[in-house]
Structures are given as structure tokens and as C-alpha cells.
Amino acid sequence: MKCNKWTIVLLGAGLVSAPSVASADEKPSSVLTALSATTISGYVDTSMVLNPGTSQNLPLYTPNGAPSSTKANGFNLDSVMLTLSKPVGEGEWSAGYNIGLLFGPDAVGFNNSFGSAASDFSLVDTYVVLRAPIGNGLDFKVGTFASPLGYEVYQAGLNPNFTRSYGYELEPTQLTGVQVAYQFNSIISANAGVVNTWSAGVNNRAFEPQGAKPAGFETYLGSITLTAPDSLGFLSGSTLTGGIVSGANLYYRSSNLSVAPSNFGVTETSFYAGSTIKTPLKWLSVGVAFDYECLGPNRVALVANSSGFQMAAAGYLSIQPTEKLSVNLRADYLDQSSYLGQALSPGLPGEAFAFTASVGYDLWKNVLTRAEFRWDHALNGSSPWGPAPTTLDNTYMVALNIIYKF
């Protein structure tokens, strides 16, 4: 009797018996056939953080927008992720799926179901993939998936640095809806979609839950990526991406029930452009990213007709001198408008600069180990950081990030 890996797991868990497996050999189970094509992967993300001289009101380093003071000066379990996935098959009408299960403090408030913001569990990139045989093949994602905007992503181990950039904090993260992707050729790819709302949150809607549920508040997205061909020599593989996500934001519409419904509408339009550029030196690459966000009306404290902007720019330098050693540098700039003295994002200064340096070394198999230094400086004369009553215009962080990937 032959047993695949899933059968062995089920036997070990006592969920099936040997006789049932023997009978299954005579007639293959459709469930086991489907599971045999599923892969399991994930990671355990931990960190140790030191913030000399400060312990609160720190920059937004975490991927769910929570102040990093929740991780200051101590040891942290950041997140645990378990991914089950089945890629799209070879057939004309083929399908697949991806399930991202996220656990831990970094899951709090990130893409939870509506009303469950305090949970230590959320879903990341959980969708069905459907391929239609049109042209080179249209791939539809239906479910919740990452925004197409941004140089960085939620999964820390896929980013050049442990902490996120200012630009990441301005961008939409997870969206719930439908997205279609198309590969025109080896150089041009694009996607477009319609989702419930600009804000993260599984099944969130851009309207008051206590009120009516009208149509017309959807959010739309689109992006295009260009990849340099082999004919461009050392630039081969370099990428240039531009995209937009525009629609209503749930969060600010649901914050003040005293405002008349006609004044609730808060539209956010995010623009992104970014590039990763190869150089003649194989061990060196550079990257640039630019985010611009138009906000309003009623964006600032739900004040009628108030609007504004947020802008972030970043430059990246990636150095890989050996197979195991890597150095990643990032310079950040942030600028955002204010209304009556209140910044659009109170967790960020009106204008700021940050420098981040990370050094990684792959000493253990499957383990990402990196040390990081970050310096943030408020440029607009404010002093937004530090333990009360003291306020500082500079803050520093030293961290060790250890991630096991499987």
C-alpha cells in the first residue's frame, strides 16, 4: 500500500484508519487528490528592539500602523504565518487558491473581519485564482489580496529592511474584491480590479454599518510593470512599476456619527511609482519609490470640505558582497499637509527624514538574521517623539530580526 504525505499526516493524527486507506487505494479520494497538489509554507518572525532614550510615541515601524512603542526596548514575537497554496494548473480553464493565516501581535488590526480589530488572527492573501484562456491567459483573483502598490510588502522577510518605510505607511495594504492580471509579453504586465474599499479589512464596506448600504462606494485599482529584456545588458531584469488605487475609505466614515451622512464621504487616491535597477556590478542594485496620496473631502477630523495630501519618497541600495552576507540601506522622506494644525496622520510628523541600515548574514539554513539601525528626524520643527513630558525631534532604534522560513 502506498501512502502520500497527506495520508501519512492523517494517519498520524488518527483522522483516518489503515483499512480506510486500503479501501481508498482502490478508489482515489477526490479530497486527497486535491490536497496532494497543495504546498505548505510560512515563517516565524521575531525581533529584539532597543530604543535609546525613548519608549513611547515612536514612528510607525509595524506593518499594521501600530506605534512601535509596543515593541520598544524588549523581545518580541512579531508574527507567525502559515500559507497553503495550490498554483493554477496547465489547463485552459484551470484554478488554484492561496490561504494566508496570520497570527500574533502584528495581526492585530490588520485585515481582520469587520468588528474583530482586537484579534491576534487575520487573513493575508486569501483568494481563489481562476484562469480564462483569453489571449495569453487572464488570471482572476477573487478574495482578499495585497495592494499592487508599493516597494515593500507585509511579510518582513521579503523586504530589504526590518522596519517599513514612510511610503508603506501611506499605501493601502490588503483589499477585498476581484483583480485580473494579464501578461502581454515578457516585458509588459498589468492588472486592474474593483474592491470594496481602500481600507484593509475582510469584507469591509465603505459606508456606515448602522446605515443603508448603497452601491457606488467601490474602490478601483490598476498597475503596469515593465521588465527590462536581456537585450539591455546589465539592466536586464530591472523593473519599473506604476499604479493607482482610488476609492472611499471606511475608517474615517465610521468615526463620527454626529456628522450628517452627506458629509461622510472620504475619498483616498493613492499613486505609486517605483523601480528596481540592476547595475554593472552584479552585487549592487538600487531602488527608488514614490508615493503620493490625495485625501478628502472631510479627511481631517471629519471636518467638512477639508482635504490634503501625503507624499513619501525613498531610495534603496542593496549590496550582496557574498552569498550569505547582505547590506541594505534606505533613505526616507515624508511630507504631509495639515488642517488647523492637525497632521493628516497624527502618528507621523508633518515632515520627516529617516535613514535605515540593515546587515544580514545567513548563518543558519532557512533563517534570515539581520541587525538594523534606524534614525528618524522631524524636519518641521516639531518634537513628536520621546517619553512624556520630554519630546524629541530625533529618535533612534537598534534591532535584531530573526525569521525562520519553511
CSV table of C-alpha atoms in Angstrom, one decimal:
chain,number,residue,atom,x,y,z
A,1,MET,CA,0.0,0.0,0.0
A,2,LYS,CA,1.4,3.4,-1.0
A,3,CYS,CA,0.6,6.5,1.1
A,4,ASN,CA,1.2,10.1,0.0
A,5,LYS,CA,2.4,12.7,2.5
A,6,TRP,CA,-1.2,13.8,3.3
A,7,THR,CA,-2.3,10.3,4.1
A,8,ILE,CA,0.6,9.8,6.5
A,9,VAL,CA,-0.3,13.0,8.3
A,10,LEU,CA,-3.9,12.0,8.6
A,11,LEU,CA,-2.9,8.5,9.9
A,12,GLY,CA,-0.6,10.1,12.5
A,13,ALA,CA,-3.4,12.4,13.7
A,14,GLY,CA,-5.8,9.5,14.0
A,15,LEU,CA,-8.2,11.1,11.5
A,16,VAL,CA,-8.2,8.0,9.2
A,17,SER,CA,-7.5,4.3,9.8
A,18,ALA,CA,-5.4,1.9,7.8
A,19,PRO,CA,-8.4,0.0,6.5
A,20,SER,CA,-9.9,3.1,5.2
A,21,VAL,CA,-6.7,4.0,3.4
A,22,ALA,CA,-6.6,0.5,1.9
A,23,SER,CA,-10.1,1.0,0.5
A,24,ALA,CA,-9.0,4.5,-0.7
A,25,ASP,CA,-6.3,2.8,-2.7
A,26,GLU,CA,-9.0,1.0,-4.7
A,27,LYS,CA,-10.8,4.3,-5.5
A,28,PRO,CA,-8.7,7.5,-5.1
A,29,SER,CA,-10.3,10.2,-2.9
A,30,SER,CA,-11.0,13.5,-4.6
A,31,VAL,CA,-10.1,15.2,-1.4
A,32,LEU,CA,-6.7,13.6,-1.1
A,33,THR,CA,-6.1,14.2,-4.9
A,34,ALA,CA,-6.7,17.9,-4.3
A,35,LEU,CA,-4.6,18.1,-1.2
A,36,SER,CA,-1.6,16.3,-2.9
A,37,ALA,CA,-1.2,19.5,-5.1
A,38,THR,CA,-1.2,21.8,-2.1
A,39,THR,CA,2.0,23.2,-0.7
A,40,ILE,CA,2.6,24.4,2.9
A,41,SER,CA,5.0,27.3,3.7
A,42,GLY,CA,5.3,30.1,6.2
A,43,TYR,CA,7.6,31.7,8.7
A,44,VAL,CA,8.1,32.7,12.4
A,45,ASP,CA,9.1,36.3,12.8
A,46,THR,CA,10.9,37.5,16.0
A,47,SER,CA,12.8,40.6,17.0
A,48,MET,CA,14.8,42.3,19.7
A,49,VAL,CA,14.4,46.1,19.8
A,50,LEU,CA,16.3,48.8,21.6
A,51,ASN,CA,15.2,52.5,21.5
A,52,PRO,CA,17.9,54.5,23.4
A,53,GLY,CA,16.3,57.4,25.3
A,54,THR,CA,12.8,56.8,24.1
A,55,SER,CA,10.0,54.5,25.0
A,56,GLN,CA,6.8,55.9,23.5
A,57,ASN,CA,5.3,58.0,20.7
A,58,LEU,CA,7.7,56.3,18.3
A,59,PRO,CA,7.4,56.2,14.5
A,60,LEU,CA,5.1,53.7,12.9
A,61,TYR,CA,7.5,50.8,12.3
A,62,THR,CA,4.9,48.0,12.4
A,63,PRO,CA,3.1,46.7,9.3
A,64,ASN,CA,-0.4,47.3,10.7
A,65,GLY,CA,0.1,51.0,11.6
A,66,ALA,CA,0.5,50.4,15.4
A,67,PRO,CA,3.1,52.6,17.1
A,68,SER,CA,6.4,50.8,17.5
A,69,SER,CA,6.4,51.8,21.2
A,70,THR,CA,4.5,48.5,21.6
A,71,LYS,CA,7.9,46.8,20.7
A,72,ALA,CA,10.3,49.2,22.2
A,73,ASN,CA,13.1,48.1,24.5
A,74,GLY,CA,12.4,44.4,24.6
A,75,PHE,CA,11.9,41.0,23.0
A,76,ASN,CA,9.1,40.4,20.5
A,77,LEU,CA,7.2,37.7,18.7
A,78,ASP,CA,6.1,39.7,15.7
A,79,SER,CA,4.0,37.3,13.7
A,80,VAL,CA,3.6,33.7,12.6
A,81,MET,CA,2.3,33.0,9.1
A,82,LEU,CA,1.1,29.7,7.6
A,83,THR,CA,0.4,29.6,3.9
A,84,LEU,CA,-1.4,26.8,2.0
A,85,SER,CA,-1.4,27.2,-1.8
A,86,LYS,CA,-2.2,25.4,-5.0
A,87,PRO,CA,-0.9,27.1,-8.2
A,88,VAL,CA,-3.0,27.4,-11.3
A,89,GLY,CA,-2.7,24.2,-13.4
A,90,GLU,CA,-1.8,23.9,-17.1
A,91,GLY,CA,-5.3,23.5,-18.5
A,92,GLU,CA,-7.1,26.3,-20.4
A,93,TRP,CA,-9.7,26.6,-17.7
A,94,SER,CA,-7.7,26.0,-14.5
A,95,ALA,CA,-7.9,27.2,-11.0
A,96,GLY,CA,-5.9,27.4,-7.8
A,97,TYR,CA,-6.0,29.1,-4.4
A,98,ASN,CA,-3.9,30.7,-1.7
A,99,ILE,CA,-4.7,30.8,2.0
A,100,GLY,CA,-2.5,33.0,4.3
A,101,LEU,CA,-3.2,32.5,8.0
A,102,LEU,CA,-1.5,35.2,10.2
A,103,PHE,CA,-1.1,35.0,13.9
A,104,GLY,CA,0.5,37.2,16.6
A,105,PRO,CA,0.7,40.9,17.6
A,106,ASP,CA,1.3,42.1,14.1
A,107,ALA,CA,-2.0,40.6,13.1
A,108,VAL,CA,-3.9,42.9,15.5
A,109,GLY,CA,-5.9,45.3,13.5
A,110,PHE,CA,-4.5,44.1,10.1
A,111,ASN,CA,-7.1,42.9,7.6
A,112,ASN,CA,-9.4,41.4,10.3
A,113,SER,CA,-13.1,40.8,9.6
A,114,PHE,CA,-15.2,43.8,10.4
A,115,GLY,CA,-15.7,44.1,14.2
A,116,SER,CA,-12.7,41.9,15.1
A,117,ALA,CA,-9.9,44.5,15.2
A,118,ALA,CA,-8.6,43.3,18.5
A,119,SER,CA,-7.9,39.7,17.4
A,120,ASP,CA,-4.4,38.2,17.1
A,121,PHE,CA,-5.5,36.5,13.9
A,122,SER,CA,-6.1,37.8,10.4
A,123,LEU,CA,-6.1,36.6,6.8
A,124,VAL,CA,-3.4,37.7,4.3
A,125,ASP,CA,-3.6,37.0,0.5
A,126,THR,CA,-6.5,34.5,0.8
A,127,TYR,CA,-8.2,34.1,-2.6
A,128,VAL,CA,-9.2,31.8,-5.4
A,129,VAL,CA,-7.3,32.1,-8.7
A,130,LEU,CA,-9.2,31.4,-11.9
A,131,ARG,CA,-7.6,31.3,-15.4
A,132,ALA,CA,-9.5,32.1,-18.5
A,133,PRO,CA,-8.0,31.1,-21.9
A,134,ILE,CA,-8.1,34.6,-23.4
A,135,GLY,CA,-5.0,35.8,-25.2
A,136,ASN,CA,-2.0,34.8,-23.1
A,137,GLY,CA,-4.4,33.9,-20.3
A,138,LEU,CA,-6.4,36.1,-17.9
A,139,ASP,CA,-5.8,35.4,-14.2
A,140,PHE,CA,-8.6,36.4,-11.8
A,141,LYS,CA,-8.1,36.7,-8.0
A,142,VAL,CA,-11.3,36.6,-6.0
A,143,GLY,CA,-11.0,37.2,-2.3
A,144,THR,CA,-8.6,39.3,-0.2
A,145,PHE,CA,-5.2,40.2,-1.7
A,146,ALA,CA,-2.3,42.6,-1.4
A,147,SER,CA,-2.5,46.1,-3.0
A,148,PRO,CA,-0.4,46.3,-6.2
A,149,LEU,CA,1.2,49.5,-4.9
A,150,GLY,CA,4.5,49.7,-3.0
A,151,TYR,CA,8.1,48.8,-3.0
A,152,GLU,CA,7.6,46.8,0.3
A,153,VAL,CA,5.1,44.2,1.4
A,154,TYR,CA,3.6,43.0,4.6
A,155,GLN,CA,5.9,40.0,5.0
A,156,ALA,CA,9.0,41.4,6.7
A,157,GLY,CA,11.3,38.7,5.3
A,158,LEU,CA,10.6,39.7,1.7
A,159,ASN,CA,11.6,43.4,2.4
A,160,PRO,CA,15.2,44.7,2.3
A,161,ASN,CA,14.8,46.1,5.8
A,162,PHE,CA,13.2,45.0,9.1
A,163,THR,CA,11.2,48.2,9.6
A,164,ARG,CA,8.9,49.7,6.9
A,165,SER,CA,9.3,52.9,5.0
A,166,TYR,CA,7.2,56.0,5.4
A,167,GLY,CA,5.7,55.2,2.0
A,168,TYR,CA,4.5,51.8,3.2
A,169,GLU,CA,2.5,53.6,6.0
A,170,LEU,CA,0.7,55.7,3.4
A,171,GLU,CA,-0.3,52.9,1.0
A,172,PRO,CA,-3.3,50.7,1.0
A,173,THR,CA,-2.4,47.2,2.2
A,174,GLN,CA,-5.0,44.4,1.8
A,175,LEU,CA,-8.0,44.7,-0.5
A,176,THR,CA,-11.1,42.6,-0.8
A,177,GLY,CA,-12.7,42.2,-4.2
A,178,VAL,CA,-11.7,41.0,-7.7
A,179,GLN,CA,-8.4,41.6,-9.5
A,180,VAL,CA,-7.5,40.5,-13.0
A,181,ALA,CA,-3.8,40.2,-14.2
A,182,TYR,CA,-2.5,39.9,-17.8
A,183,GLN,CA,1.0,39.2,-19.1
A,184,PHE,CA,1.2,40.9,-22.6
A,185,ASN,CA,4.7,39.6,-23.2
A,186,SER,CA,8.0,39.2,-21.3
A,187,ILE,CA,8.3,43.0,-20.9
A,188,ILE,CA,4.7,44.2,-20.1
A,189,SER,CA,2.3,43.0,-17.4
A,190,ALA,CA,-0.7,44.8,-16.0
A,191,ASN,CA,-3.6,44.3,-13.6
A,192,ALA,CA,-6.9,46.0,-12.8
A,193,GLY,CA,-9.6,45.4,-10.3
A,194,VAL,CA,-12.6,46.6,-8.2
A,195,VAL,CA,-12.7,46.2,-4.4
A,196,ASN,CA,-15.0,47.1,-1.5
A,197,THR,CA,-12.9,49.9,0.0
A,198,TRP,CA,-9.5,51.5,0.1
A,199,SER,CA,-9.1,50.3,3.7
A,200,ALA,CA,-7.9,46.9,4.8
A,201,GLY,CA,-10.4,44.6,6.5
A,202,VAL,CA,-12.0,41.4,5.1
A,203,ASN,CA,-15.5,42.2,3.7
A,204,ASN,CA,-15.3,45.8,5.0
A,205,ARG,CA,-17.6,48.3,3.2
A,206,ALA,CA,-17.2,52.0,2.6
A,207,PHE,CA,-20.4,53.0,4.4
A,208,GLU,CA,-21.7,53.2,7.9
A,209,PRO,CA,-22.7,49.8,9.2
A,210,GLN,CA,-25.6,51.3,11.1
A,211,GLY,CA,-27.0,52.9,8.0
A,212,ALA,CA,-28.0,52.0,4.5
A,213,LYS,CA,-25.7,50.0,2.2
A,214,PRO,CA,-25.8,51.9,-1.1
A,215,ALA,CA,-23.8,50.9,-4.2
A,216,GLY,CA,-21.3,53.4,-5.7
A,217,PHE,CA,-18.7,53.4,-3.0
A,218,GLU,CA,-16.4,50.9,-4.6
A,219,THR,CA,-12.6,51.3,-5.0
A,220,TYR,CA,-10.8,50.8,-8.3
A,221,LEU,CA,-7.2,49.9,-8.9
A,222,GLY,CA,-4.7,49.4,-11.7
A,223,SER,CA,-1.0,49.0,-12.3
A,224,ILE,CA,1.5,48.2,-15.0
A,225,THR,CA,5.0,46.8,-14.8
A,226,LEU,CA,7.8,46.9,-17.3
A,227,THR,CA,10.7,44.4,-17.1
A,228,ALA,CA,13.9,45.1,-19.0
A,229,PRO,CA,14.7,42.4,-21.6
A,230,ASP,CA,18.0,40.5,-22.0
A,231,SER,CA,19.0,42.8,-24.9
A,232,LEU,CA,19.6,45.7,-22.4
A,233,GLY,CA,22.7,44.0,-21.0
A,234,PHE,CA,23.3,44.6,-17.3
A,235,LEU,CA,19.9,46.3,-16.9
A,236,SER,CA,18.2,43.0,-17.8
A,237,GLY,CA,15.6,42.2,-15.1
A,238,SER,CA,15.2,45.7,-13.9
A,239,THR,CA,11.6,46.7,-13.3
A,240,LEU,CA,9.5,49.9,-13.4
A,241,THR,CA,6.0,49.9,-11.9
A,242,GLY,CA,3.3,52.5,-11.7
A,243,GLY,CA,-0.2,52.2,-10.2
A,244,ILE,CA,-3.2,53.8,-8.6
A,245,VAL,CA,-5.8,52.8,-6.0
A,246,SER,CA,-8.8,55.2,-5.7
A,247,GLY,CA,-12.0,55.0,-3.7
A,248,ALA,CA,-13.8,55.6,-0.4
A,249,ASN,CA,-12.1,54.9,3.0
A,250,LEU,CA,-14.2,53.1,5.6
A,251,TYR,CA,-12.3,54.2,8.7
A,252,TYR,CA,-13.0,57.9,8.7
A,253,ARG,CA,-16.6,57.4,7.6
A,254,SER,CA,-17.3,55.3,10.6
A,255,SER,CA,-15.6,57.6,13.2
A,256,ASN,CA,-18.2,60.3,13.8
A,257,LEU,CA,-21.9,59.5,13.7
A,258,SER,CA,-22.8,63.1,14.6
A,259,VAL,CA,-21.9,64.3,11.1
A,260,ALA,CA,-24.7,64.2,8.6
A,261,PRO,CA,-24.4,61.2,6.2
A,262,SER,CA,-23.9,63.6,3.3
A,263,ASN,CA,-20.7,64.7,4.8
A,264,PHE,CA,-19.2,61.3,5.5
A,265,GLY,CA,-17.7,60.8,2.1
A,266,VAL,CA,-13.9,60.4,2.3
A,267,THR,CA,-12.1,59.6,-0.9
A,268,GLU,CA,-8.4,58.5,-1.0
A,269,THR,CA,-6.5,58.2,-4.2
A,270,SER,CA,-3.0,56.6,-3.9
A,271,PHE,CA,-0.4,57.0,-6.7
A,272,TYR,CA,2.8,54.9,-6.8
A,273,ALA,CA,5.9,54.7,-8.9
A,274,GLY,CA,8.8,52.5,-8.2
A,275,SER,CA,11.8,50.9,-9.8
A,276,THR,CA,14.5,48.3,-9.0
A,277,ILE,CA,17.6,48.9,-11.2
A,278,LYS,CA,20.4,46.5,-11.8
A,279,THR,CA,23.9,47.8,-12.2
A,280,PRO,CA,27.1,46.7,-14.0
A,281,LEU,CA,28.2,45.3,-10.6
A,282,LYS,CA,26.3,42.1,-10.0
A,283,TRP,CA,26.5,42.5,-6.2
A,284,LEU,CA,24.9,46.0,-6.3
A,285,SER,CA,21.3,47.2,-7.2
A,286,VAL,CA,19.4,50.3,-6.4
A,287,GLY,CA,15.8,51.1,-6.0
A,288,VAL,CA,13.5,54.2,-5.8
A,289,ALA,CA,9.9,54.6,-4.7
A,290,PHE,CA,7.5,57.5,-4.7
A,291,ASP,CA,4.0,57.6,-3.1
A,292,TYR,CA,1.5,60.4,-3.4
A,293,GLU,CA,-1.9,60.4,-1.7
A,294,CYS,CA,-4.8,62.8,-2.3
A,295,LEU,CA,-7.2,62.8,0.6
A,296,GLY,CA,-10.6,64.3,1.0
A,297,PRO,CA,-13.1,65.8,1.3
A,298,ASN,CA,-13.7,65.7,5.1
A,299,ARG,CA,-10.4,63.8,5.6
A,300,VAL,CA,-9.1,65.9,8.6
A,301,ALA,CA,-11.0,65.1,11.8
A,302,LEU,CA,-14.1,64.7,9.6
A,303,VAL,CA,-14.2,68.5,9.1
A,304,ALA,CA,-16.4,69.3,6.1
A,305,ASN,CA,-14.6,70.1,2.9
A,306,SER,CA,-11.1,69.6,4.5
A,307,SER,CA,-8.6,67.8,2.3
A,308,GLY,CA,-4.9,67.4,1.9
A,309,PHE,CA,-2.0,65.3,0.6
A,310,GLN,CA,0.7,62.9,1.8
A,311,MET,CA,3.9,62.3,0.0
A,312,ALA,CA,6.8,59.9,0.6
A,313,ALA,CA,10.0,59.2,-1.4
A,314,ALA,CA,12.6,56.5,-0.7
A,315,GLY,CA,15.9,55.4,-2.1
A,316,TYR,CA,17.3,51.9,-1.6
A,317,LEU,CA,20.8,50.5,-2.0
A,318,SER,CA,21.3,46.7,-1.9
A,319,ILE,CA,24.7,45.2,-1.6
A,320,GLN,CA,25.4,41.4,-1.8
A,321,PRO,CA,29.2,41.0,-1.4
A,322,THR,CA,28.9,37.2,-0.7
A,323,GLU,CA,26.2,34.6,-1.0
A,324,LYS,CA,25.5,34.8,2.8
A,325,LEU,CA,26.2,38.5,3.5
A,326,SER,CA,23.9,41.4,2.6
A,327,VAL,CA,23.8,45.1,3.3
A,328,ASN,CA,20.6,47.2,2.7
A,329,LEU,CA,20.4,50.9,3.0
A,330,ARG,CA,17.3,53.1,2.8
A,331,ALA,CA,16.8,56.9,2.9
A,332,ASP,CA,13.2,58.1,3.5
A,333,TYR,CA,11.4,61.4,3.2
A,334,LEU,CA,7.9,62.3,4.3
A,335,ASP,CA,5.7,65.4,3.8
A,336,GLN,CA,2.1,65.8,4.6
A,337,SER,CA,-0.3,68.7,4.8
A,338,SER,CA,-2.3,69.6,7.9
A,339,TYR,CA,-5.6,71.2,8.7
A,340,LEU,CA,-5.9,73.6,11.7
A,341,GLY,CA,-2.6,72.4,13.0
A,342,GLN,CA,-3.5,68.7,12.9
A,343,ALA,CA,-1.5,66.4,10.7
A,344,LEU,CA,-3.4,64.1,8.4
A,345,SER,CA,-1.7,61.1,10.1
A,346,PRO,CA,-1.1,62.0,13.7
A,347,GLY,CA,1.3,59.1,14.1
A,348,LEU,CA,3.7,60.7,11.6
A,349,PRO,CA,5.3,64.2,11.7
A,350,GLY,CA,4.3,66.8,9.2
A,351,GLU,CA,7.7,66.5,7.6
A,352,ALA,CA,10.4,63.9,8.4
A,353,PHE,CA,13.6,62.1,7.2
A,354,ALA,CA,14.8,58.7,8.1
A,355,PHE,CA,17.9,56.6,7.5
A,356,THR,CA,17.9,52.8,7.9
A,357,ALA,CA,20.8,50.4,7.6
A,358,SER,CA,20.5,46.6,7.8
A,359,VAL,CA,23.2,43.9,7.8
A,360,GLY,CA,22.2,40.3,7.3
A,361,TYR,CA,24.1,37.1,7.4
A,362,ASP,CA,22.7,33.6,6.6
A,363,LEU,CA,24.4,31.6,9.3
A,364,TRP,CA,21.6,29.0,9.8
A,365,LYS,CA,19.8,27.3,7.0
A,366,ASN,CA,16.3,28.7,6.3
A,367,VAL,CA,16.9,31.5,8.8
A,368,LEU,CA,17.1,35.2,8.0
A,369,THR,CA,19.2,37.0,10.6
A,370,ARG,CA,19.8,40.8,10.4
A,371,ALA,CA,20.8,43.7,12.5
A,372,GLU,CA,19.3,47.1,11.9
A,373,PHE,CA,19.9,50.7,12.8
A,374,ARG,CA,17.3,53.4,12.1
A,375,TRP,CA,17.3,57.2,12.7
A,376,ASP,CA,14.2,59.3,12.3
A,377,HIS,CA,14.3,63.1,12.3
A,378,ALA,CA,11.4,65.6,12.3
A,379,LEU,CA,12.1,68.3,9.8
A,380,ASN,CA,9.2,70.7,10.5
A,381,GLY,CA,10.3,71.9,13.9
A,382,SER,CA,8.1,69.6,15.8
A,383,SER,CA,9.2,67.2,18.6
A,384,PRO,CA,6.8,64.3,18.2
A,385,TRP,CA,8.8,61.5,20.0
A,386,GLY,CA,10.1,60.6,23.4
A,387,PRO,CA,8.7,59.8,26.9
A,388,ALA,CA,6.3,62.5,28.2
A,389,PRO,CA,6.8,65.2,29.2
A,390,THR,CA,10.1,65.2,27.3
A,391,THR,CA,9.7,65.5,23.5
A,392,LEU,CA,12.4,64.9,20.9
A,393,ASP,CA,12.9,65.7,17.2
A,394,ASN,CA,15.2,62.7,16.8
A,395,THR,CA,14.7,59.0,17.7
A,396,TYR,CA,17.0,56.0,17.2
A,397,MET,CA,16.4,52.3,17.0
A,398,VAL,CA,18.7,49.2,17.1
A,399,ALA,CA,17.1,45.9,16.3
A,400,LEU,CA,17.9,42.2,15.7
A,401,ASN,CA,15.4,40.4,13.4
A,402,ILE,CA,15.4,36.6,13.2
A,403,ILE,CA,12.9,34.9,10.9
A,404,TYR,CA,12.7,31.1,10.3
A,405,LYS,CA,11.2,30.3,6.9
A,406,PHE,CA,9.7,27.0,6.0
